[in-house]
């Protein structure tokens, strides 16, 4: 597959990204865009299944939608952290307004500064953001 | 000497000589006689011959006495003649006896000067010889009274005395005349007025004398002495004349200052008193007379309190000053007693004003519900109706004594209650009796330990005053309850508003999610396809496919733009436009907005410029994204309607108003006159493109920052200018 070339991934080893969003079409779109830019992507539209399959050390980055049925993105993140303390995280949301209030009210343990991507996002901006997160030590 | 003697003393030389001689020898000469109109000139001369001359009415006979001799002429009334025979004695007993007699008479006499004055000034006889005497002998008193009765038939008498005095003149045979005279004089228009304390023991006597024509009135508090006063005479006794006995002492005076004084005292008392007829009616119809007294013994107070509540037939009103006072009253059984009387045969209406706490509320609830014997549902309804003045037989209102309250209205009501109810308990029974109990130590649990003195009253004015105090407090507490009630409802409304607000926020969240999510695959995948257009196709075909994908992309962006605008409008209208305020350099924001616009629009014939004031860097407190949104909106509007010419953006500091005004001026087609009045309303557009929401949103954003936005067509007839203001940050403050 040919790279789209937006800040393309120059590392020899392809990085693995886990993408969890209950919106199947969004998952599908992001997966194509990320794969086109040299990432290996696993997608889940159920947070429960994603957690069941989650293994330590497998993913460089986990992209989590915030508002999902069964379990919201913050909750899923808390559970995943119990398994793996190394992966980087980025949250996704289309409903931007109240996630911070919501997070503070329900997840006081998540106090680190975490990145959030506002949907919809242009493909090149998505890749730019993700490369920045991955580059961040 | 009787009145015939003074002329002899002056005209007969030997006697005169004897007086002169005696005086020369330094012997003190006192001369007592009756000075009359006839002998006055002689008496005046006599004054210079003797040491002292005095007058006494109606002297009979003559005698002289020295320390060793007594001498009395036998011929007594022959004018101008010296007696031919005399009685003489140097016997010590006789001399002593007559010395005593002389002294007694001398003391009763008035001075010659006074008598001379009376005669010369022709003072009427009844006003002569002012004197004040004190009798200390029942017989004398009796005689005197008889005399007064005999001689005063033409006078109006005013008497202030116990009715034992009336009994005295009724029982004493000597005073029988009194009754005849009374009847007789009242027929002739002479009035005898009597003030005393009428009670059921003397009411018959009072009535009898009223029938005889006496005017009688009643007072509760008698002065400490009994007195009778006419225009000429005054009699005063401190004797109580118990059972109608003759007074054992009597002060008699005919001196005018005393008489006037006592007449005025009498008039005061008369004015304060009530007519006997009214009092008799009260007594005979069993009305209890009003009284006010202070009760010192806490035990008595407690007993009286209980008895009063027990005796209630219509109503008991109770005001308690403190929570502890409530507990004390409850401990001595008052609350239970109130409940009993409220339920009893008289269905007494009991109302209590008391400060409460949760525990008391609970007890009151129990007492109140018990007394009404209603099921809980009805009770609830009843309590709701309480505000609508529904009559209850047992009603309690709370006096709130919390000292802190955030609500001004409440604080006012509390303050009023605090100042109105101080430290006393007030109980009022049947609007007829009141008991005001002072507490000395509120910390004491026992009624008897906590209580000081109490004031009991059955006096109508006093009791009614307390009733009115109670009613005022009652109404006040009602108002306070209403205030509390409306506060509660306000809180409820606020809760609902908050709930509504939450629902709206949730709606915006869901709407945002649902409007934005579909755009992601459309935009994302169109872009992917665009970049992968098959190289095998002809360039023409590739171009056509690209064009089609560009249409999809453009419309997807349009949809995204519309979604964001609709979300903004929803936020604005539900007051959920939250700003993330930060300190921003206005220059940077404007420059960025201009650069963005230049990048995304192909400006061929339009010069977009920024007229910046380099000396004035302006900082504003604003939401970066929102401020950029406003500027972008104004710039893209200007670009949209300007085919050629210029667009100039100018910030201008307005120091006086602490504001910066930003203008976006263009040379375009200007604002259509039809649109101008509703330019900033929703959907106000003449353009076939655009939602007509942009300016509405921009204006709302500016206003949310405390600024204003307006627009006008340029005065040169070409293009328009949009303005908005923002408060700027004073740099001094920042330093």
PDB file of C-alpha atoms in Angstrom, chain B residues 152-157 181-192 213-214:
ATOM      1  CA  UNK B 152     -73.076  73.215 106.616  1.00  0.00           C
ATOM      2  CA  UNK B 153     -76.484  72.677 105.149  1.00  0.00           C
ATOM      3  CA  UNK B 154     -75.890  75.238 102.507  1.00  0.00           C
ATOM      4  CA  UNK B 155     -72.655  73.818 101.233  1.00  0.00           C
ATOM      5  CA  UNK B 156     -71.566  71.264  98.639  1.00  0.00           C
ATOM      6  CA  UNK B 157     -69.478  68.580 100.274  1.00  0.00           C
ATOM      7  CA  UNK B 181     -80.172  67.092 105.467  1.00  0.00           C
ATOM      8  CA  UNK B 182     -78.790  65.157 102.588  1.00  0.00           C
ATOM      9  CA  UNK B 183     -82.211  64.492 101.168  1.00  0.00           C
ATOM     10  CA  UNK B 184     -83.256  68.038 101.917  1.00  0.00           C
ATOM     11  CA  UNK B 185     -80.154  69.722 100.491  1.00  0.00           C
ATOM     12  CA  UNK B 186     -80.188  67.683  97.330  1.00  0.00           C
ATOM     13  CA  UNK B 187     -83.744  68.848  96.824  1.00  0.00           C
ATOM     14  CA  UNK B 188     -82.386  72.368  97.036  1.00  0.00           C
ATOM     15  CA  UNK B 189     -79.708  71.584  94.475  1.00  0.00           C
ATOM     16  CA  UNK B 190     -76.851  71.050  96.893  1.00  0.00           C
ATOM     17  CA  UNK B 191     -74.649  68.168  95.941  1.00  0.00           C
ATOM     18  CA  UNK B 192     -72.717  65.809  98.162  1.00  0.00           C
ATOM     19  CA  UNK B 213     -79.305  62.114  96.382  1.00  0.00           C
ATOM     20  CA  UNK B 214     -75.614  61.546  97.008  1.00  0.00           C
TER      21      UNK B 214
END
